């Protein structure tokens, strides 16, 4: 639903309609809290993925199908889903949050759950966007098992790429690592150099080739690597700019993800976070687990805040 906001006051507003956000919506709405979920489901990293390692699902299922089921479930419990992005957040003097949407509408809420995920850094080369979900992936942990005994190529300069290549070596038949300058620890470097990984040092991918699926990658020196999968591990950036004005704290190791405790609380009262925005591992099971906790805790917080307001 877009541009059709009837209610403007909510108990819980969830930013993000991926697995963490939808699970949070289910658990918050089941408590009869007034819940709104904001965001475009197509923006979720899960949307173009395929899942085979999620508990109680014994066959490969598309991420799109999982998200569609999650949307229907959240609606069934009374959550309002709005196909809109958020452009501004602020906290009012009374502690409530104001959420301004891209349409210009504004919502008021007692609690917010940040579940926007992270945006993966991209190569921005021809074929990358067209073959996303058809052999191009941004997550070794998520998709490695789909390439058992095949040839794969991992792209990146850091520890995520090096670790990803080592992991793929255990699964794939042949693993290539394309990197400009490999900025990793000596221990990790030794593992790479001692392995059967074919390292293309000082090289960059200039094009990803394929039609219905990835067929090869072309490097900037003209080298062509025949491959079935391309894992782009250039790091991820949390979509946390919106929350920065609220003073939300980031985890101390990389300063790229929102810091949250076991209740998914941030340092800002009434502000919760769940899913990829809290950092790796990039797994649907982690996202829905954190979403479940965040949904219940945010609903409880909102209920208590509403009671205090009624008592004056």
Coordinates of C-alpha atoms in Angstrom, one line a residue:
X1 CA 0.0 0.0 0.0
X2 CA 1.4 3.4 -0.9
X3 CA 0.1 6.9 -0.3
X4 CA -2.9 5.7 1.7
X5 CA -2.1 6.4 5.3
X6 CA -5.3 6.5 7.4
X7 CA -3.8 6.2 10.9
X8 CA -1.0 8.4 11.8
X9 CA -0.3 7.3 15.4
X10 CA 1.2 3.9 16.2
X11 CA 2.7 1.9 19.0
X12 CA 5.5 0.4 16.9
X13 CA 6.8 1.5 13.5
X14 CA 9.2 -0.9 11.8
X15 CA 11.7 0.4 9.3
X16 CA 12.3 -2.4 6.8
X17 CA 10.2 -5.2 5.3
X18 CA 12.8 -8.0 5.2
X19 CA 12.7 -11.1 7.4
X20 CA 13.7 -9.2 10.6
X21 CA 11.1 -6.5 10.1
X22 CA 8.2 -8.8 9.1
X23 CA 9.0 -11.2 12.0
X24 CA 9.0 -8.2 14.4
X25 CA 5.7 -7.1 12.9
X26 CA 4.1 -10.5 13.5
X27 CA 5.1 -10.6 17.2
X28 CA 4.3 -7.0 17.9
X29 CA 0.9 -7.1 16.2
X30 CA 0.0 -10.3 18.0
X31 CA 0.0 -8.3 21.3
X32 CA -2.6 -6.0 19.7
X33 CA -0.1 -3.2 19.4
X34 CA -0.8 -0.8 16.5
X35 CA 2.0 -1.6 14.1
X36 CA 3.2 -0.1 10.8
X37 CA 5.9 -1.6 8.6
X38 CA 7.7 0.7 6.2
X39 CA 9.8 -0.2 3.2
X40 CA 9.9 -1.9 -0.2
X41 CA 10.1 -5.6 0.1
X42 CA 12.1 -5.8 -3.2
X43 CA 14.9 -3.9 -1.3
X44 CA 15.5 -6.9 1.0
X45 CA 18.7 -8.9 0.4
X46 CA 16.5 -12.0 0.7
X47 CA 14.2 -11.0 -2.2
X48 CA 16.4 -12.4 -4.9
X49 CA 17.9 -15.2 -2.8
X50 CA 17.1 -18.9 -2.5
X51 CA 17.0 -20.6 0.9
X52 CA 17.7 -24.2 1.8
X53 CA 19.1 -24.0 5.3
X54 CA 16.1 -22.6 7.2
X55 CA 14.7 -24.7 10.0
X56 CA 11.5 -26.6 9.2
X57 CA 11.7 -25.9 5.4
X58 CA 13.0 -29.1 3.8
X59 CA 13.2 -27.8 0.2
X60 CA 14.8 -24.9 -1.5
X61 CA 12.4 -21.9 -1.5
X62 CA 12.8 -18.5 -3.0
X63 CA 13.3 -15.5 -0.8
X64 CA 10.5 -13.7 -2.6
X65 CA 8.1 -16.5 -1.6
X66 CA 9.2 -16.3 2.1
X67 CA 8.8 -12.5 2.1
X68 CA 5.3 -12.7 0.5
X69 CA 4.2 -15.2 3.2
X70 CA 5.7 -13.0 5.9
X71 CA 3.8 -10.0 4.6
X72 CA 0.5 -11.9 4.6
X73 CA 1.2 -13.2 8.1
X74 CA 1.9 -9.7 9.4
X75 CA -1.3 -8.4 7.8
X76 CA -3.3 -11.2 9.3
X77 CA -2.3 -10.0 12.8
X78 CA -3.3 -6.4 12.0
X79 CA 0.0 -4.8 10.9
X80 CA -0.2 -2.0 8.3
X81 CA 2.3 -2.4 5.5
X82 CA 3.3 0.7 3.6
X83 CA 5.4 0.5 0.4
X84 CA 7.3 3.7 1.3
X85 CA 10.7 4.6 2.4
X86 CA 11.5 6.9 5.3
X87 CA 13.3 10.2 4.7
X88 CA 13.5 11.6 8.2
X89 CA 13.4 10.5 11.9
X90 CA 13.3 12.7 15.0
X91 CA 12.4 12.3 18.6
X92 CA 9.9 14.7 20.2
X93 CA 10.2 16.2 23.7
X94 CA 7.6 13.7 25.0
X95 CA 9.7 10.8 23.9
X96 CA 7.6 9.8 20.9
X97 CA 9.2 9.5 17.5
X98 CA 8.1 11.3 14.3
X99 CA 8.7 9.4 11.1
X100 CA 8.4 11.3 7.8
X101 CA 7.7 9.2 4.7
X102 CA 8.8 9.8 1.1
X103 CA 5.1 10.8 0.2
X104 CA 5.3 13.6 2.7
X105 CA 3.1 11.9 5.3
X106 CA 4.3 11.7 8.9
X107 CA 3.6 9.0 11.5
X108 CA 4.0 9.2 15.3
X109 CA 5.1 6.2 17.3
X110 CA 6.2 5.3 20.8
X111 CA 8.8 2.7 19.6
X112 CA 10.8 2.2 16.4
X113 CA 12.5 -1.0 15.2
X114 CA 15.4 -0.5 12.8
X115 CA 15.4 -3.4 10.4
X116 CA 16.5 -1.9 7.2
X117 CA 19.3 -4.3 6.6
X118 CA 22.6 -3.3 5.0
X119 CA 23.5 -2.2 1.5
X120 CA 26.2 -4.3 0.0
X121 CA 29.0 -2.5 -1.7
X122 CA 28.9 -3.2 -5.4
X123 CA 31.4 -3.6 -8.2
X124 CA 29.2 -1.5 -10.6
X125 CA 30.3 -3.4 -13.7
X126 CA 28.2 -4.6 -16.6
X127 CA 26.3 -7.8 -15.8
X128 CA 26.3 -7.4 -12.1
X129 CA 22.8 -6.1 -11.7
X130 CA 21.4 -8.2 -14.5
X131 CA 22.7 -11.5 -13.1
X132 CA 22.0 -10.8 -9.4
X133 CA 20.3 -14.0 -8.0
X134 CA 21.4 -15.8 -11.2
X135 CA 25.0 -16.5 -10.1
X136 CA 25.9 -13.1 -8.6
X137 CA 25.7 -13.1 -4.8
X138 CA 26.9 -10.8 -2.0
X139 CA 26.9 -13.4 0.6
X140 CA 29.1 -16.6 0.7
X141 CA 27.4 -17.7 3.9
X142 CA 24.0 -17.6 2.3
X143 CA 24.6 -19.1 -1.1
X144 CA 27.8 -21.3 -0.9
X145 CA 26.0 -24.6 -1.0
X146 CA 24.3 -23.9 -4.3
X147 CA 27.7 -24.1 -6.0
X148 CA 28.9 -27.5 -4.7
X149 CA 31.6 -29.0 -7.1
X150 CA 31.3 -26.0 -9.4
X151 CA 33.8 -23.2 -10.3
X152 CA 33.3 -20.0 -8.4
X153 CA 35.0 -16.6 -8.2
X154 CA 35.2 -14.4 -5.1
X155 CA 35.9 -10.7 -5.5
X156 CA 37.3 -8.4 -2.8
X157 CA 40.3 -7.1 -1.0
X158 CA 39.6 -7.8 2.6
X159 CA 39.1 -10.5 5.2
X160 CA 35.5 -11.1 4.1
X161 CA 36.7 -12.0 0.6
X162 CA 39.6 -14.1 1.8
X163 CA 37.5 -16.0 4.4
X164 CA 34.8 -16.4 1.8
X165 CA 37.2 -17.9 -0.7
X166 CA 38.6 -20.4 1.9
X167 CA 35.0 -21.4 2.7
X168 CA 34.1 -21.9 -1.0
X169 CA 37.2 -24.0 -1.4
X170 CA 35.6 -26.6 0.8
X171 CA 32.5 -26.7 -1.2
X172 CA 33.2 -25.7 -4.8
X173 CA 35.4 -27.7 -7.3
X174 CA 37.6 -24.7 -8.1
X175 CA 37.9 -21.3 -6.4
X176 CA 39.3 -18.0 -7.8
X177 CA 40.0 -14.9 -5.8
X178 CA 40.1 -11.6 -7.6
X179 CA 41.7 -8.8 -5.6
X180 CA 43.4 -5.5 -6.1
X181 CA 45.5 -5.3 -2.9
X182 CA 44.8 -8.1 -0.4
X183 CA 44.6 -6.3 3.0
X184 CA 44.3 -9.2 5.4
X185 CA 46.1 -10.6 8.5
X186 CA 49.3 -12.6 8.1
X187 CA 47.5 -15.7 9.4
X188 CA 44.8 -15.4 6.8
X189 CA 47.4 -14.6 4.1
X190 CA 49.2 -17.8 4.9
X191 CA 46.0 -19.8 4.7
X192 CA 45.3 -18.3 1.2
X193 CA 48.8 -18.9 -0.1
X194 CA 48.9 -22.5 1.3
X195 CA 45.6 -23.3 -0.4
X196 CA 44.5 -24.3 -3.9
X197 CA 42.8 -21.0 -4.4
X198 CA 43.9 -19.3 -7.6
X199 CA 44.6 -15.7 -6.7
X200 CA 44.4 -13.0 -9.4
X201 CA 46.3 -10.3 -7.5
X202 CA 46.3 -6.7 -8.8
X203 CA 43.3 -7.4 -11.0
X204 CA 39.7 -6.1 -11.1
X205 CA 36.6 -7.5 -12.6
X206 CA 35.5 -5.4 -15.6
X207 CA 32.4 -7.4 -16.7
X208 CA 30.3 -10.4 -15.6
X209 CA 29.2 -12.5 -18.6
X210 CA 26.1 -14.6 -18.9
X211 CA 22.5 -14.7 -20.1
X212 CA 20.2 -16.8 -17.9
X213 CA 23.1 -17.4 -15.5
X214 CA 26.7 -16.4 -14.8
X215 CA 29.0 -17.9 -17.4
X216 CA 32.3 -16.1 -16.8
X217 CA 34.0 -13.0 -15.5
X218 CA 36.3 -10.7 -17.6
X219 CA 39.2 -9.1 -15.8
X220 CA 40.8 -5.7 -16.6
X221 CA 43.8 -7.4 -18.2
X222 CA 41.7 -9.4 -20.6
X223 CA 41.7 -12.6 -18.6
X224 CA 38.5 -14.6 -18.9
X225 CA 37.5 -16.9 -16.0
X226 CA 34.9 -19.5 -16.7
X227 CA 32.8 -19.6 -13.6
X228 CA 29.3 -20.5 -12.4
X229 CA 29.1 -18.1 -9.5
X230 CA 30.5 -14.7 -8.5
X231 CA 30.6 -13.7 -4.8
X232 CA 31.2 -10.0 -4.3
X233 CA 32.6 -9.5 -0.9
X234 CA 33.4 -5.8 -0.7
X235 CA 31.9 -5.3 2.7
X236 CA 28.6 -3.8 3.7
X237 CA 27.3 -0.5 4.9
X238 CA 24.5 -0.3 7.4
X239 CA 21.6 1.9 6.4
X240 CA 21.9 3.8 9.6
X241 CA 22.1 7.4 8.4
X242 CA 18.5 8.0 9.3
X243 CA 19.1 7.0 12.9
X244 CA 22.3 8.9 13.4
X245 CA 20.4 12.1 14.3
X246 CA 18.8 10.2 17.2
X247 CA 22.2 9.5 18.7
X248 CA 22.2 5.8 18.2
X249 CA 25.4 4.0 19.1
X250 CA 27.3 1.8 16.7
X251 CA 29.2 -1.4 17.6
X252 CA 32.8 -0.6 18.5
X253 CA 34.7 -3.0 16.2
X254 CA 33.8 -1.6 12.8
X255 CA 31.5 1.4 13.6
X256 CA 29.3 0.2 10.7
X257 CA 26.5 -1.6 12.5
X258 CA 24.0 -0.6 15.2
X259 CA 24.8 -1.8 18.7
X260 CA 22.0 -3.7 20.4
X261 CA 21.7 -5.8 23.6
X262 CA 20.0 -9.2 24.0
X263 CA 16.6 -7.4 24.1
X264 CA 17.6 -5.7 20.8
X265 CA 17.5 -2.4 22.6
X266 CA 19.8 0.4 21.4
X267 CA 21.2 3.1 23.6
X268 CA 18.1 5.3 22.8
X269 CA 15.0 4.4 24.8
X270 CA 12.2 3.2 22.5
X271 CA 14.6 2.5 19.6
X272 CA 15.3 -1.2 18.7
X273 CA 17.3 -2.9 16.0
X274 CA 17.3 -6.3 14.4
X275 CA 18.7 -8.2 11.5
X276 CA 21.6 -7.4 9.2
X277 CA 21.8 -3.8 10.5
X278 CA 23.2 -5.3 13.7
X279 CA 26.0 -7.1 11.8
X280 CA 26.8 -10.6 10.6
X281 CA 26.2 -13.5 10.2
X282 CA 24.0 -12.8 7.2
X283 CA 21.4 -15.5 7.9
X284 CA 17.7 -15.5 7.8
X285 CA 17.5 -17.5 11.0
X286 CA 19.4 -14.7 12.9
X287 CA 17.3 -12.0 11.3
X288 CA 14.0 -13.6 12.3
X289 CA 15.2 -14.4 15.8
X290 CA 16.3 -10.9 16.5
X291 CA 13.1 -9.6 14.8
X292 CA 11.0 -11.8 17.2
X293 CA 12.7 -10.4 20.2
X294 CA 12.6 -6.8 19.0
X295 CA 8.9 -7.0 18.2
X296 CA 7.9 -8.3 21.6
X297 CA 10.2 -5.9 23.5
X298 CA 9.1 -2.8 21.4
X299 CA 5.4 -3.7 22.0
X300 CA 6.0 -4.0 25.7
X301 CA 7.8 -0.7 25.8
X302 CA 5.0 1.0 23.9
X303 CA 2.3 -0.4 26.1
X304 CA 4.1 0.8 29.2
X305 CA 4.7 4.3 27.7
X306 CA 1.0 4.5 26.7
X307 CA 0.0 3.6 30.3
X308 CA 2.3 6.3 31.8
X309 CA 0.9 8.9 29.4
X310 CA -2.6 8.0 30.4
X311 CA -1.8 8.4 34.0
X312 CA -0.5 11.9 33.3

